[in-house]
Amino acid sequence: MCGIVGYVGKKRAIDKLVLGLKTLEYRGYDSAGVAVMQDNHVIVVKDKGRINNLEAILDYDALNGNVGIAHTRWATHGIPSLKNAHPHEDQNKHFTVVHNGIIENYMELKDFLIKEGFKFESQTDTEVIPVLMEYYYQKDKDVVKAFKHTLDDLKGSYAILVITPLISNTILVAKKNSPLVIGEGSDGIYIASDIPAIIKYTKDFYFLSDGEKAIIDDKIRFYDEHFEEIKKQSKTINWEMDAIDKNGFKDYMLKEIYEQPASLKNTLNGIIVNNKPVQFVGFSLNKKYLESLKQIYIVACGTAMHAGLVGKYAMEKMLRIPVNVEVASEFRYRDPIVDKNTLCIFISQSGETADTIAALKLAKEKGAKTIAISNVFESSITREADHTIYTHAGPEIAVASTKAYISQVGIIVAFAIYLCDTLFGSNKDTNYLKEELLHLPDLMEEVIKNEDNYHELAKKMINVHDLFYIGRGCDYYIAMEGSLKLKEISYIHSEAYPAGELKHGPIALIDKGTFVLGIITDSKIADKTLSNLEEVKSRGANIVLITNQNIREEQVISIPDINPILSPILAIIPLQFIAYYVAKEKDLDVDKPRNLAKSVTVE
Ligand code: F6R
């Protein structure tokens, strides 16, 4: 979703801003803009479309100021257009603002300000911020007071940066339910909605909590929600630059597919040790508490929810406790039956997904213990949850999740083993599963080696309109994730179905040449899925089989055999490659698919 960058320092701000915006491109956007403080007035340049459009109209020579803010917008209120692009200003050009999030009471504020004689240019909710600041500024000519009063009036979520010629060397910053980090580099102070935008300049970051503010010139002053000055400690993030470079790969997605074995190793490092009970840093759950559990909920969105489904499969098999997996946007409005005897696990790569965070808050209100599984250090979800488990997959830049999914599956299975070890003590089954988990990165490398075969298969699918992915048990969950990958980056419609469910309706859609991708990784139910594939084959379907079984089919992708609980980690790789190559063959932007955003901070 929207991206924010800000810079105050010794260097030309515009270079820092444009580079920062480019690094944030993966978040998804439809317009971009910058504002630079230039000799005591603010120059705003913005345009619809890609950052390249913006760059083409920037007069770099005329922009050599050292203070600036920038934004990429993902439209919520108002169409993608030049007028709706950020930054926004008040009529007197006293306040220039970029904002992520949603001002829920903007209509009310806008009506009030219009009655007070103020004019608006855009359809956005954001524009009320500079106009309201100007309203308060006119009252007592105090910029900081105007900022405070404005924030007091706003309802909703925001990360806000404001620059003003009234204090021209300064950026005012506020955060509530929208990500924001501040980094202190050797040549200035950087602000961004995401670490990758500024990791090039520093490894030391300040994370604002909700309601906190900062006023930044040559130093940073932090304030709490009551605008009382506070001290904050920086935290060191040891990401290397190559984690956010393409490193010679054509796309981030391809790079991230290749990084998966290493990511999984990182995820499991220190958690899974052969023949030792599983341990997590910073928390433990005792046996008595686990024995009191009546059910477990796993709540997430999209790919993270698909990882949760594998968690359900693993936990129910090992623990015999009912595990419900639910989409966060449904859970939060459904009044779910959750109480202190429910353990609720929330999975979110970004840790900023609005629905998942709201679902977590609800579960807490209902008395459940909450655990967040996140890839992003200090992300919002990690502050809300009782305990956090980090996936340590490294930064994921491509919008379509790959390595984060693998790490989520790895960690949720590790968590299932942890629960099992704590409840029943380590045993030969869990110890064997640990061994298999540790062996997985090597097996993943083997699957990745067959990239060319997946590419050849993908070439056959580029003109297809509909596709089906089918499987049973965990294979159905893999089908769901494979189908989502294809949809989001190739724009080909596909559906995942439990293999046994096809004949209850969807089989009517099978026609001569319809592609059906079958997944079979569990010998116990292999014959069943195979029969379902025969049913669609006899109606003309074009079958592709992904399997670790010895099955003869015309188009087979063979993967190594492993415990069905872990097979998603191997079986998803060919499906990721297929989605990737279908999109590439169609000449699409795989890293930044249309309409999508990397972290979905609105509901
Ligand atoms: C798909 C994808 C999305 C995310 C979903 C949740 O490739 O990435 O479906 O999984 O938006 O995002 P997080 O995990 O950040 O909460």
Short mmCIF file of N, CA, C and O in Angstrom, two decimals, residues 466-484 487 493-510 515-519 529 532-533 536:
data_model
loop_
_atom_site.label_atom_id
_atom_site.label_comp_id
_atom_site.label_asym_id
_atom_site.label_seq_id
_atom_site.Cartn_x
_atom_site.Cartn_y
_atom_site.Cartn_z
N ASP A 466 -9.05 -20.53 -17.80
CA ASP A 466 -9.39 -21.06 -16.48
C ASP A 466 -8.53 -22.26 -16.16
O ASP A 466 -8.22 -23.04 -17.05
N LEU A 467 -8.22 -22.39 -14.91
CA LEU A 467 -7.41 -23.54 -14.48
C LEU A 467 -7.94 -24.07 -13.17
O LEU A 467 -8.51 -23.32 -12.37
N PHE A 468 -7.75 -25.34 -12.94
CA PHE A 468 -8.14 -25.91 -11.64
C PHE A 468 -6.93 -26.52 -10.97
O PHE A 468 -6.08 -27.12 -11.63
N TYR A 469 -6.89 -26.34 -9.66
CA TYR A 469 -5.87 -26.98 -8.84
C TYR A 469 -6.63 -27.87 -7.87
O TYR A 469 -7.52 -27.37 -7.17
N ILE A 470 -6.30 -29.15 -7.84
CA ILE A 470 -7.05 -30.01 -6.91
C ILE A 470 -6.12 -30.89 -6.06
O ILE A 470 -4.99 -31.20 -6.45
N GLY A 471 -6.61 -31.25 -4.90
CA GLY A 471 -5.87 -32.13 -3.99
C GLY A 471 -6.75 -32.47 -2.81
O GLY A 471 -7.85 -31.92 -2.67
N ARG A 472 -6.27 -33.36 -1.99
CA ARG A 472 -6.99 -33.73 -0.77
C ARG A 472 -6.09 -33.49 0.43
O ARG A 472 -4.86 -33.60 0.32
N GLY A 473 -6.71 -33.20 1.59
CA GLY A 473 -5.91 -32.98 2.80
C GLY A 473 -4.97 -31.81 2.59
O GLY A 473 -5.33 -30.77 2.04
N CYS A 474 -3.73 -32.02 2.99
CA CYS A 474 -2.73 -30.95 2.86
C CYS A 474 -2.52 -30.56 1.39
O CYS A 474 -2.18 -29.41 1.09
N ASP A 475 -2.73 -31.52 0.50
CA ASP A 475 -2.56 -31.22 -0.93
C ASP A 475 -3.58 -30.19 -1.40
O ASP A 475 -3.32 -29.43 -2.34
N TYR A 476 -4.74 -30.17 -0.78
CA TYR A 476 -5.74 -29.16 -1.13
C TYR A 476 -5.22 -27.77 -0.70
O TYR A 476 -5.39 -26.78 -1.40
N TYR A 477 -4.57 -27.73 0.45
CA TYR A 477 -4.04 -26.44 0.92
C TYR A 477 -2.93 -25.94 -0.01
O TYR A 477 -2.78 -24.75 -0.25
N ILE A 478 -2.16 -26.89 -0.53
CA ILE A 478 -1.11 -26.51 -1.50
C ILE A 478 -1.79 -25.99 -2.76
O ILE A 478 -1.36 -25.00 -3.37
N ALA A 479 -2.88 -26.67 -3.16
CA ALA A 479 -3.63 -26.25 -4.35
C ALA A 479 -4.10 -24.81 -4.20
O ALA A 479 -4.01 -24.00 -5.13
N MET A 480 -4.58 -24.48 -2.99
CA MET A 480 -5.08 -23.12 -2.76
C MET A 480 -3.96 -22.09 -2.95
O MET A 480 -4.15 -21.04 -3.56
N GLU A 481 -2.81 -22.40 -2.42
CA GLU A 481 -1.70 -21.45 -2.52
C GLU A 481 -1.19 -21.37 -3.98
O GLU A 481 -0.91 -20.28 -4.48
N GLY A 482 -1.13 -22.53 -4.66
CA GLY A 482 -0.68 -22.52 -6.06
C GLY A 482 -1.62 -21.71 -6.93
O GLY A 482 -1.20 -20.93 -7.79
N SER A 483 -2.92 -21.87 -6.68
CA SER A 483 -3.92 -21.16 -7.47
C SER A 483 -3.83 -19.66 -7.23
O SER A 483 -3.91 -18.85 -8.16
N LEU A 484 -3.64 -19.27 -5.97
CA LEU A 484 -3.52 -17.83 -5.65
C LEU A 484 -2.31 -17.22 -6.34
O LEU A 484 -2.37 -16.13 -6.91
N LYS A 487 -3.15 -16.66 -10.05
CA LYS A 487 -4.11 -15.55 -10.22
C LYS A 487 -3.42 -14.22 -10.08
O LYS A 487 -3.59 -13.33 -10.90
N HIS A 493 -7.65 -16.74 -14.43
CA HIS A 493 -8.55 -17.22 -13.40
C HIS A 493 -8.26 -18.67 -13.06
O HIS A 493 -8.12 -19.51 -13.95
N SER A 494 -8.16 -18.96 -11.78
CA SER A 494 -7.97 -20.36 -11.40
C SER A 494 -8.69 -20.61 -10.08
O SER A 494 -8.92 -19.69 -9.30
N GLU A 495 -9.05 -21.85 -9.87
CA GLU A 495 -9.76 -22.21 -8.65
C GLU A 495 -9.09 -23.43 -8.03
O GLU A 495 -8.65 -24.33 -8.75
N ALA A 496 -9.07 -23.43 -6.71
CA ALA A 496 -8.58 -24.63 -6.01
C ALA A 496 -9.78 -25.35 -5.43
O ALA A 496 -10.67 -24.71 -4.84
N TYR A 497 -9.82 -26.65 -5.62
CA TYR A 497 -10.93 -27.44 -5.08
C TYR A 497 -10.41 -28.67 -4.37
O TYR A 497 -9.42 -29.27 -4.80
N PRO A 498 -11.11 -29.07 -3.30
CA PRO A 498 -10.81 -30.40 -2.76
C PRO A 498 -11.15 -31.40 -3.87
O PRO A 498 -12.23 -31.29 -4.49
N ALA A 499 -10.25 -32.32 -4.14
CA ALA A 499 -10.41 -33.18 -5.32
C ALA A 499 -11.77 -33.89 -5.33
O ALA A 499 -12.39 -34.05 -6.38
N GLY A 500 -12.26 -34.29 -4.14
CA GLY A 500 -13.51 -35.04 -4.09
C GLY A 500 -14.74 -34.17 -4.30
O GLY A 500 -15.86 -34.69 -4.39
N GLU A 501 -14.55 -32.88 -4.35
CA GLU A 501 -15.68 -31.95 -4.40
C GLU A 501 -16.05 -31.57 -5.84
O GLU A 501 -17.14 -31.07 -6.10
N LEU A 502 -15.16 -31.86 -6.77
CA LEU A 502 -15.37 -31.42 -8.17
C LEU A 502 -16.71 -31.88 -8.72
O LEU A 502 -17.42 -31.13 -9.38
N LYS A 503 -17.03 -33.14 -8.43
CA LYS A 503 -18.23 -33.69 -9.07
C LYS A 503 -19.52 -33.13 -8.46
O LYS A 503 -20.60 -33.43 -8.92
N HIS A 504 -19.38 -32.28 -7.45
CA HIS A 504 -20.58 -31.66 -6.86
C HIS A 504 -20.87 -30.31 -7.50
O HIS A 504 -21.50 -29.45 -6.89
N GLY A 505 -20.38 -30.09 -8.67
CA GLY A 505 -20.67 -28.83 -9.36
C GLY A 505 -19.62 -28.41 -10.36
O GLY A 505 -19.86 -28.40 -11.57
N PRO A 506 -18.41 -28.11 -9.87
CA PRO A 506 -17.41 -27.51 -10.78
C PRO A 506 -17.02 -28.38 -11.96
O PRO A 506 -16.52 -27.86 -12.97
N ILE A 507 -17.26 -29.67 -11.88
CA ILE A 507 -16.87 -30.55 -12.99
C ILE A 507 -17.60 -30.12 -14.29
O ILE A 507 -17.13 -30.39 -15.40
N ALA A 508 -18.70 -29.39 -14.11
CA ALA A 508 -19.43 -28.90 -15.29
C ALA A 508 -18.56 -27.95 -16.13
O ALA A 508 -18.80 -27.76 -17.32
N LEU A 509 -17.57 -27.38 -15.51
CA LEU A 509 -16.70 -26.43 -16.22
C LEU A 509 -15.57 -27.12 -16.99
O LEU A 509 -14.87 -26.49 -17.78
N ILE A 510 -15.38 -28.41 -16.73
CA ILE A 510 -14.28 -29.12 -17.39
C ILE A 510 -14.66 -29.39 -18.84
O ILE A 510 -15.73 -29.91 -19.14
N PHE A 515 -7.02 -27.12 -18.22
CA PHE A 515 -5.89 -27.58 -17.41
C PHE A 515 -6.34 -27.89 -15.99
O PHE A 515 -7.02 -27.07 -15.35
N VAL A 516 -5.98 -29.08 -15.50
CA VAL A 516 -6.22 -29.41 -14.10
C VAL A 516 -4.89 -29.85 -13.50
O VAL A 516 -4.26 -30.80 -13.99
N LEU A 517 -4.45 -29.10 -12.49
CA LEU A 517 -3.21 -29.47 -11.81
C LEU A 517 -3.57 -30.26 -10.56
O LEU A 517 -4.22 -29.72 -9.66
N GLY A 518 -3.16 -31.51 -10.53
CA GLY A 518 -3.46 -32.36 -9.38
C GLY A 518 -2.22 -32.46 -8.49
O GLY A 518 -1.09 -32.53 -9.00
N ILE A 519 -2.45 -32.45 -7.19
CA ILE A 519 -1.32 -32.58 -6.26
C ILE A 519 -1.56 -33.82 -5.42
O ILE A 519 -2.61 -33.96 -4.79
N THR A 529 -7.43 -39.29 -5.03
CA THR A 529 -7.22 -38.11 -5.89
C THR A 529 -7.01 -38.55 -7.34
O THR A 529 -7.49 -37.91 -8.28
N ASN A 532 -10.19 -39.01 -9.04
CA ASN A 532 -10.80 -37.72 -9.40
C ASN A 532 -10.13 -37.14 -10.65
O ASN A 532 -10.79 -36.51 -11.48
N LEU A 533 -8.82 -37.36 -10.76
CA LEU A 533 -8.13 -36.88 -11.96
C LEU A 533 -8.61 -37.64 -13.19
O LEU A 533 -8.76 -37.08 -14.27
N VAL A 536 -11.85 -36.18 -14.50
CA VAL A 536 -11.77 -34.97 -15.33
C VAL A 536 -11.05 -35.26 -16.65
O VAL A 536 -11.37 -34.67 -17.69
#
